[in-house]
Amino acid sequence: MIYTPLAPDQIRAAVEQELNEARFIDIHTHLFMPSLGSLGLWGIDELITYHYLEAELFRSSDVTPEQYFALSKTAQADLIWKTLFIENCPVSEATRGVISVLNSFGLPTTGDLRDARGFFASRKLETHIKDVFARAGITEVVMTNDPLDPAEAPLWEQGGEQGGEQGATRDPQFHPVLRLDRILNKWDQHWQVLRSQGYDVLADATGRSAFEVRRFLTDWAKRMEPVYMAVSLPDTFAYPEESPRALFLREAVLPLCRELGIPLSVMIGVRYLVNPALKLAGDAAGKADLRAVERLAVGFPDNRFLISVLSRENQHELCVYARKFANLMPFGCWWFLNNPSVVEEITRERIEMLGMSFIPQHSDARVLEQVIYKWRNTRRTLTPILTNSYRLLSEDGRPVTTDDIKHDINRLFRGNFETFARTGGRLSSCLQTV
Ligand code: RAT
Ligand code: ZN
């Protein structure tokens, strides 16, 4: 290898080029593989009715949530488009994202939605997905799959009934995740579903419940082959505590993660439905006590935890804990944090405290084409941050090469996940096809 250090004024261009050329793994989304049918959202009306934009609608119009949710999807999209894109300048992060997607496909960013609707109606989903991923610079996405979601579970079960064909025909661009929100956070509303399926569980989680929850999760893990398990948690999350959640974490989830060799992703800091009328847009964020994370890291040294925290105030503590415990992997600037000003602050702090041993971002996309703008924004925000890190390093006496930059970017956006999730290079299969 020829060791050619970059001059300080060449660093930015090199970072930009390597970020553009690298193909990322999107480690947390709400996208679905095509075989899960209509669960997968895509197209202009879905983009415009994203819940981040619904929340903004009610700030700029007199329409009430009740009136809005009574409308058809097309009418909802028309209303949001008129309010946030025509009557106002779409400068917020979420509105600008729609503009960026339209622009990427050469569609009009002002006027009405006719062209955009016609364009998306003409697309074939399978080829559209490939095109979208190429534009976003990603090879694959990780899904969110809750076995207690009544809309999703039967689709997996049908696949399972055909002798595991779901697995055989599985699209390698989409990786499943066994999501645990319902079973861990809403046991009182879901224990009967398990019971009706032949698992010997009780409302108060006593008796054989924990053993049976583990059996339920094992059955679903066989069906899904998840790359990790995941749960979102409230700002009040505590561990240990007297609750079905803590019991199932200790007795079912964490032992099963160890057995399968996969991490548990914990996303902490949601204040669920502070405004229930807004539905999906009704959650807020709160500062959590991260001593719960410390106790998980200490108490379960043979488990690995992907960790994202929703409150800006928790970010520094998370970095401190990650320095103490190698079984913690901070990831993403989640949800309300995914705005350039906040991403910049968090990412600089993470690099300063953890070097390149973290996962800077995931898209959290709910609508397919969102990956285009979310990853474009990540690349744009990361360019000056990485440039600054390498400039400082080179000023301080360690020359930096293009290979250094390539290696780091690959580590941040692919390698750290593959190593931490121990996917054994399995995920890179899609790299051959791009
Ligand atoms: O970002 C979002 O869309 C949120 O509504 C949540 O889905 C969050 O990302 C989660 O995974 O719980
Ligand atoms: Zn999410």
Coordinates of C-alpha atoms and ligand atoms in Angstrom, one line a residue:
M1 CA 0.0 0.0 0.0
I2 CA 1.3 3.4 -0.9
Y3 CA 1.2 5.8 2.1
T4 CA 0.2 9.1 0.7
P5 CA -0.8 11.6 3.4
L6 CA -3.5 14.1 2.4
A7 CA -2.7 17.8 2.6
P8 CA -5.0 19.6 5.0
D9 CA -6.9 21.3 2.1
Q10 CA -7.5 17.9 0.4
I11 CA -9.2 16.3 3.4
R12 CA -12.7 17.6 2.9
A13 CA -12.9 16.5 -0.7
A14 CA -11.6 13.0 0.3
V15 CA -14.2 12.7 3.1
E16 CA -16.9 13.8 0.8
Q17 CA -15.9 11.3 -1.9
E18 CA -15.6 8.4 0.5
L19 CA -18.9 9.2 2.2
N20 CA -20.5 9.3 -1.3
E21 CA -18.9 6.0 -2.4
A22 CA -19.5 4.0 0.7
R23 CA -22.6 1.8 0.8
F24 CA -24.2 1.8 4.2
I25 CA -26.4 -0.6 6.2
D26 CA -29.4 1.1 7.6
I27 CA -29.6 -0.6 11.0
H28 CA -33.1 0.6 12.1
T29 CA -36.1 1.3 9.9
H30 CA -39.8 0.7 9.8
L31 CA -39.7 -0.5 6.2
F32 CA -40.9 -3.9 5.1
M33 CA -39.8 -6.5 2.6
P34 CA -42.2 -6.7 -0.4
S35 CA -43.4 -10.2 0.7
L36 CA -45.0 -8.5 3.7
G37 CA -47.3 -6.8 1.3
S38 CA -49.2 -3.6 2.0
L39 CA -47.3 -3.1 5.3
G40 CA -44.5 -1.5 3.3
L41 CA -45.3 2.2 2.7
W42 CA -44.0 4.1 -0.3
G43 CA -44.9 6.9 -2.7
I44 CA -45.8 10.6 -2.5
D45 CA -49.0 10.4 -0.3
E46 CA -47.2 8.3 2.3
L47 CA -44.2 10.6 2.3
I48 CA -46.4 13.6 2.9
T49 CA -48.5 12.0 5.6
Y50 CA -45.4 10.9 7.6
H51 CA -46.2 11.5 11.2
Y52 CA -43.4 14.0 11.6
L53 CA -45.3 16.2 9.1
E54 CA -48.7 15.5 10.7
A55 CA -47.3 17.0 13.9
E56 CA -46.3 20.1 11.9
L57 CA -49.6 20.4 10.1
F58 CA -51.5 21.2 13.4
R59 CA -49.1 24.0 14.2
S60 CA -49.8 25.8 10.9
S61 CA -53.5 25.2 10.3
D62 CA -56.9 25.2 12.2
V63 CA -57.7 21.7 11.2
T64 CA -58.1 19.5 14.3
P65 CA -56.6 16.0 14.5
E66 CA -60.2 14.6 14.5
Q67 CA -61.0 16.3 11.2
Y68 CA -57.6 15.4 9.7
F69 CA -57.8 11.7 10.6
A70 CA -61.4 11.4 9.1
L71 CA -60.0 12.3 5.7
S72 CA -58.9 9.9 3.0
K73 CA -55.1 9.4 2.6
T74 CA -55.1 11.5 -0.6
A75 CA -57.1 14.3 1.0
Q76 CA -54.7 14.2 4.0
A77 CA -51.7 14.5 1.7
D78 CA -53.3 17.4 -0.3
L79 CA -54.0 19.3 3.0
I80 CA -50.5 18.9 4.3
W81 CA -49.0 19.8 0.9
K82 CA -51.1 22.9 0.7
T83 CA -50.4 24.0 4.3
L84 CA -46.7 23.1 4.7
F85 CA -45.4 23.3 1.1
I86 CA -47.5 25.9 -0.7
E87 CA -48.8 28.3 1.9
N88 CA -45.5 28.1 3.9
C89 CA -41.9 27.6 2.9
P90 CA -40.9 24.0 3.7
V91 CA -37.8 24.7 5.7
S92 CA -38.2 22.2 8.6
E93 CA -36.2 19.0 8.4
A94 CA -39.2 16.8 7.7
T95 CA -40.7 19.0 5.0
R96 CA -37.3 19.6 3.3
G97 CA -37.0 15.8 3.2
V98 CA -40.0 15.5 0.9
I99 CA -38.5 18.2 -1.4
S100 CA -35.2 16.4 -1.5
V101 CA -37.0 13.1 -2.6
L102 CA -39.0 14.9 -5.3
N103 CA -35.9 16.6 -6.5
S104 CA -34.0 13.3 -6.6
F105 CA -36.5 11.9 -9.1
G106 CA -36.7 15.2 -11.1
L107 CA -40.3 15.9 -10.0
P108 CA -41.7 19.4 -9.4
T109 CA -41.2 20.7 -5.9
T110 CA -43.9 23.4 -6.2
G111 CA -47.4 23.4 -7.7
D112 CA -49.6 20.4 -7.3
L113 CA -49.0 16.7 -6.8
R114 CA -50.3 15.4 -10.1
D115 CA -46.8 14.6 -11.6
A116 CA -45.6 13.0 -8.5
R117 CA -48.6 10.8 -8.1
G118 CA -48.4 9.7 -11.8
F119 CA -44.7 9.0 -11.4
F120 CA -45.0 6.8 -8.3
A121 CA -48.0 5.0 -9.8
S122 CA -45.9 4.0 -12.7
R123 CA -43.1 2.4 -10.6
K124 CA -42.8 -1.4 -10.1
L125 CA -42.0 -2.0 -6.4
E126 CA -39.0 -4.4 -6.8
T127 CA -37.1 -2.2 -9.3
H128 CA -38.1 0.9 -7.4
I129 CA -36.6 -0.4 -4.2
K130 CA -33.3 -1.1 -5.9
D131 CA -33.3 2.4 -7.4
V132 CA -34.2 4.0 -4.1
F133 CA -31.5 2.1 -2.3
A134 CA -28.9 3.1 -4.9
R135 CA -29.9 6.8 -4.6
A136 CA -29.7 6.5 -0.8
G137 CA -26.3 4.8 -1.0
I138 CA -27.4 1.9 1.1
T139 CA -27.3 -1.8 0.3
E140 CA -29.8 -3.1 2.9
V141 CA -32.1 -2.1 5.7
V142 CA -33.1 -3.6 9.0
M143 CA -36.8 -3.8 9.6
T144 CA -38.9 -3.7 12.8
N145 CA -41.1 -6.8 13.1
D146 CA -43.4 -7.2 16.1
P147 CA -44.9 -10.7 16.4
L148 CA -47.8 -9.3 18.4
D149 CA -48.7 -6.8 15.6
P150 CA -52.1 -8.2 14.4
A151 CA -51.4 -6.9 10.9
E152 CA -48.0 -8.4 10.6
A153 CA -48.0 -11.7 12.5
P154 CA -50.3 -13.6 10.1
L155 CA -48.1 -12.7 7.2
W156 CA -45.1 -14.3 8.8
E157 CA -47.2 -17.3 9.9
Q158 CA -48.4 -17.9 6.3
G159 CA -44.7 -17.9 5.2
G160 CA -44.0 -20.3 8.0
E161 CA -46.8 -22.6 7.1
Q162 CA -45.4 -23.0 3.6
G163 CA -42.5 -25.0 5.0
G164 CA -40.3 -22.0 5.8
E165 CA -40.5 -20.5 2.3
Q166 CA -40.6 -17.1 3.7
G167 CA -36.9 -17.7 4.5
A168 CA -36.2 -19.2 1.2
T169 CA -37.7 -16.3 -0.8
R170 CA -36.5 -13.7 1.6
D171 CA -35.3 -10.5 0.0
P172 CA -31.6 -10.1 1.1
Q173 CA -32.0 -6.3 1.2
F174 CA -34.3 -6.5 4.2
H175 CA -33.2 -8.0 7.6
P176 CA -35.8 -8.8 10.3
V177 CA -35.7 -7.6 13.9
L178 CA -37.8 -9.2 16.6
R179 CA -39.4 -6.2 18.2
L180 CA -40.6 -6.6 21.8
D181 CA -42.6 -3.5 22.6
R182 CA -46.0 -5.2 23.0
I183 CA -44.7 -8.1 25.0
L184 CA -42.5 -6.1 27.3
N185 CA -44.3 -2.8 27.6
K186 CA -48.0 -3.9 27.3
W187 CA -48.1 -7.3 28.9
D188 CA -51.6 -6.6 30.4
Q189 CA -53.0 -6.2 26.9
H190 CA -51.2 -9.1 25.2
W191 CA -50.8 -12.0 27.6
Q192 CA -54.1 -13.4 26.4
V193 CA -52.9 -13.5 22.8
L194 CA -50.0 -15.8 23.9
R195 CA -52.4 -17.8 26.0
S196 CA -54.8 -18.3 23.1
Q197 CA -51.8 -19.6 21.0
G198 CA -51.0 -22.3 23.6
Y199 CA -48.4 -20.6 25.7
D200 CA -49.0 -21.2 29.4
V201 CA -48.8 -17.6 30.6
L202 CA -50.7 -15.7 33.3
A203 CA -51.8 -12.0 33.6
D204 CA -49.6 -11.4 36.6
A205 CA -46.5 -13.0 34.8
T206 CA -46.1 -15.6 37.5
G207 CA -45.9 -19.4 37.2
R208 CA -44.5 -20.6 33.9
S209 CA -44.9 -17.2 32.2
A210 CA -41.3 -16.2 31.8
F211 CA -40.4 -19.7 30.5
E212 CA -43.3 -19.6 28.1
V213 CA -42.4 -16.1 26.9
R214 CA -39.0 -17.4 26.1
R215 CA -40.6 -20.3 24.2
F216 CA -42.8 -17.8 22.3
L217 CA -39.8 -15.7 21.4
T218 CA -37.8 -18.7 20.4
D219 CA -40.5 -19.8 18.0
W220 CA -40.6 -16.3 16.4
A221 CA -36.8 -16.1 16.2
K222 CA -36.9 -19.4 14.3
R223 CA -39.4 -17.9 11.9
M224 CA -37.8 -14.5 11.5
E225 CA -34.1 -15.2 11.9
P226 CA -33.7 -11.7 13.4
V227 CA -30.4 -9.8 13.3
Y228 CA -31.2 -8.5 16.8
M229 CA -34.1 -8.1 19.2
A230 CA -35.4 -4.6 20.0
V231 CA -37.5 -2.6 22.3
S232 CA -38.4 1.1 22.8
L233 CA -38.7 2.2 26.4
P234 CA -40.1 5.1 28.3
D235 CA -38.0 7.8 30.0
T236 CA -39.1 6.2 33.3
F237 CA -37.4 2.8 32.3
A238 CA -35.7 1.3 35.4
Y239 CA -33.8 -1.9 35.8
P240 CA -34.1 -3.9 38.0
E241 CA -37.6 -3.4 39.0
E242 CA -40.7 -5.4 40.0
S243 CA -42.5 -5.7 36.7
P244 CA -43.2 -8.2 34.0
R245 CA -40.9 -6.3 31.7
A246 CA -37.9 -6.6 34.0
L247 CA -38.7 -10.3 34.7
F248 CA -39.0 -11.1 31.0
L249 CA -35.8 -9.2 30.1
R250 CA -33.9 -11.2 32.7
E251 CA -35.5 -14.6 32.3
A252 CA -36.5 -14.7 28.6
V253 CA -35.1 -12.0 26.3
L254 CA -31.5 -11.7 27.5
P255 CA -30.9 -15.5 27.8
L256 CA -32.4 -16.0 24.3
C257 CA -30.2 -13.2 22.9
R258 CA -27.2 -15.0 24.3
E259 CA -28.3 -18.3 23.0
L260 CA -28.8 -16.9 19.5
G261 CA -25.7 -14.7 19.7
I262 CA -27.6 -11.5 18.8
P263 CA -27.7 -8.1 20.5
L264 CA -30.7 -6.5 22.2
S265 CA -31.4 -2.9 21.0
V266 CA -32.8 -0.7 23.7
M267 CA -34.2 2.7 22.6
I268 CA -34.9 4.7 25.8
G269 CA -36.7 8.0 26.4
V270 CA -40.1 8.0 24.8
R271 CA -43.0 9.7 26.6
Y272 CA -45.8 7.7 25.0
L273 CA -48.9 9.5 23.7
V274 CA -48.6 12.8 25.6
N275 CA -51.2 14.0 23.0
P276 CA -53.2 10.9 22.1
A277 CA -55.2 12.7 19.5
L278 CA -52.1 12.9 17.3
K279 CA -51.8 9.1 17.2
L280 CA -48.3 8.1 15.9
A281 CA -47.3 11.8 16.2
G282 CA -48.4 12.0 19.8
D283 CA -45.2 10.8 21.6
A284 CA -42.7 13.1 23.2
A285 CA -39.2 12.7 24.7
G286 CA -37.9 12.7 28.2
K287 CA -34.6 12.4 30.0
A288 CA -34.0 8.9 31.4
D289 CA -31.9 7.6 34.3
L290 CA -29.2 5.7 32.5
R291 CA -28.2 3.8 35.6
A292 CA -30.6 1.2 34.2
V293 CA -28.2 0.9 31.2
E294 CA -25.3 0.6 33.6
R295 CA -27.0 -2.2 35.5
L296 CA -27.8 -4.1 32.3
A297 CA -24.2 -3.8 31.1
V298 CA -22.8 -4.9 34.4
G299 CA -25.4 -7.6 35.1
F300 CA -25.3 -9.2 31.7
P301 CA -21.7 -9.0 30.5
D302 CA -22.3 -11.8 28.0
N303 CA -25.1 -9.8 26.3
R304 CA -24.5 -7.0 23.8
F305 CA -26.7 -3.9 23.7
L306 CA -27.3 -1.5 20.9
I307 CA -28.3 1.7 22.6
S308 CA -30.1 4.8 21.4
V309 CA -31.4 7.5 23.8
L310 CA -34.0 10.0 22.8
S311 CA -33.1 12.9 25.0
R312 CA -30.3 15.2 24.1
E313 CA -29.4 15.5 27.8
N314 CA -28.7 11.7 28.0
Q315 CA -26.1 11.7 25.1
H316 CA -23.0 12.6 27.1
E317 CA -23.8 10.0 29.8
L318 CA -24.3 7.4 27.1
C319 CA -20.8 8.1 25.8
V320 CA -19.4 7.8 29.3
Y321 CA -21.1 4.4 29.8
A322 CA -19.9 3.2 26.3
R323 CA -16.3 4.0 27.5
K324 CA -16.8 1.8 30.5
F325 CA -18.6 -1.2 28.8
A326 CA -17.6 -2.6 25.5
N327 CA -20.9 -4.5 25.4
L328 CA -22.7 -1.2 24.7
M329 CA -22.9 0.2 21.2
P330 CA -24.4 3.7 20.9
F331 CA -26.3 4.1 17.7
G332 CA -28.2 6.7 15.8
C333 CA -29.5 10.2 16.4
W334 CA -33.0 9.0 16.9
W335 CA -36.3 10.7 15.9
F336 CA -36.4 14.2 17.5
L337 CA -32.6 14.2 17.4
N338 CA -32.3 13.6 13.7
N339 CA -31.8 17.3 12.9
P340 CA -28.5 18.6 11.6
S341 CA -27.8 20.9 14.6
V342 CA -28.3 18.1 17.1
V343 CA -26.7 15.4 15.0
E344 CA -23.6 17.5 14.7
E345 CA -23.3 18.0 18.4
I346 CA -23.9 14.4 19.3
T347 CA -21.6 13.0 16.6
R348 CA -18.7 15.3 17.5
E349 CA -19.0 14.3 21.1
R350 CA -19.1 10.6 20.2
I351 CA -16.0 10.8 18.0
E352 CA -14.2 12.8 20.7
M353 CA -15.1 10.2 23.4
L354 CA -15.3 7.0 21.5
G355 CA -13.2 7.4 18.3
M356 CA -14.9 5.4 15.5
S357 CA -16.4 2.8 17.8
F358 CA -20.1 3.7 17.5
I359 CA -22.8 3.7 14.8
P360 CA -23.6 7.3 13.9
Q361 CA -27.0 7.0 12.3
H362 CA -29.9 4.9 11.2
S363 CA -32.8 6.4 9.1
D364 CA -35.8 5.3 11.1
A365 CA -37.6 5.5 7.7
R366 CA -41.2 4.6 7.6
V367 CA -41.7 5.3 4.0
L368 CA -39.3 3.8 1.5
E369 CA -38.1 6.9 -0.3
Q370 CA -37.3 8.6 3.0
V371 CA -34.0 6.8 3.0
I372 CA -33.0 9.0 0.1
Y373 CA -33.2 12.3 2.0
K374 CA -32.2 10.9 5.4
W375 CA -29.0 9.4 4.2
R376 CA -28.2 12.4 2.0
N377 CA -28.6 14.6 5.1
T378 CA -26.4 12.3 7.1
R379 CA -23.6 12.4 4.5
R380 CA -23.9 16.2 4.3
T381 CA -23.8 16.7 8.1
L382 CA -21.0 14.2 8.6
T383 CA -18.7 15.7 6.0
P384 CA -17.5 18.8 8.0
I385 CA -17.5 16.7 11.3
L386 CA -15.2 14.0 9.9
T387 CA -13.1 16.6 8.0
N388 CA -12.6 18.5 11.3
S389 CA -11.5 15.3 13.1
Y390 CA -8.9 14.5 10.4
R391 CA -7.6 18.1 10.2
L392 CA -7.0 18.2 13.9
L393 CA -5.3 14.8 13.8
S394 CA -3.1 15.9 10.9
E395 CA -2.3 19.2 12.6
D396 CA -1.3 17.3 15.7
G397 CA 1.2 15.3 13.7
R398 CA -0.4 12.1 12.4
P399 CA -0.8 12.4 8.6
V400 CA -4.2 11.1 7.3
T401 CA -4.6 9.1 4.1
T402 CA -7.6 8.2 1.9
D403 CA -7.4 4.7 3.1
D404 CA -7.7 5.8 6.7
I405 CA -10.9 7.7 5.8
K406 CA -12.3 4.8 3.8
H407 CA -11.6 2.4 6.6
D408 CA -13.3 4.6 9.2
I409 CA -16.4 5.3 7.1
N410 CA -16.8 1.6 6.4
R411 CA -16.4 0.9 10.1
L412 CA -19.0 3.5 11.2
F413 CA -21.7 2.7 8.6
R414 CA -21.2 -1.1 8.1
G415 CA -18.4 -2.8 10.0
N416 CA -19.3 -1.8 13.6
F417 CA -22.8 -3.2 13.1
E418 CA -21.6 -6.4 11.4
T419 CA -19.1 -7.0 14.1
F420 CA -21.4 -6.1 17.0
A421 CA -24.3 -8.1 15.6
R422 CA -21.9 -10.9 14.7
T423 CA -23.5 -11.3 11.3
G424 CA -20.4 -13.0 10.1
G425 CA -20.2 -10.9 6.9
R426 CA -23.7 -12.3 6.1
L427 CA -25.0 -8.8 5.4
S428 CA -22.4 -7.9 2.9
S429 CA -23.9 -10.3 0.3
C430 CA -25.8 -7.3 -1.1
L431 CA -22.6 -5.4 -1.7
Q432 CA -21.8 -7.7 -4.6
T433 CA -24.9 -6.6 -6.4
V434 CA -24.4 -2.8 -6.3
Ligands
RAT1 O1 -39.2 7.6 14.6 C1 -40.4 7.1 14.6 O2 -41.0 7.0 13.6 C2 -41.0 6.8 15.9 O3 -42.4 6.8 15.7 C3 -40.7 5.4 16.5 O4 -41.2 4.5 15.6 C4 -39.4 5.0 16.9 O5 -38.4 5.2 15.9 C5 -39.4 3.6 17.3 O6 -38.8 2.7 16.6 O7 -40.0 3.3 18.3
ZN2 ZN -38.0 3.5 14.9

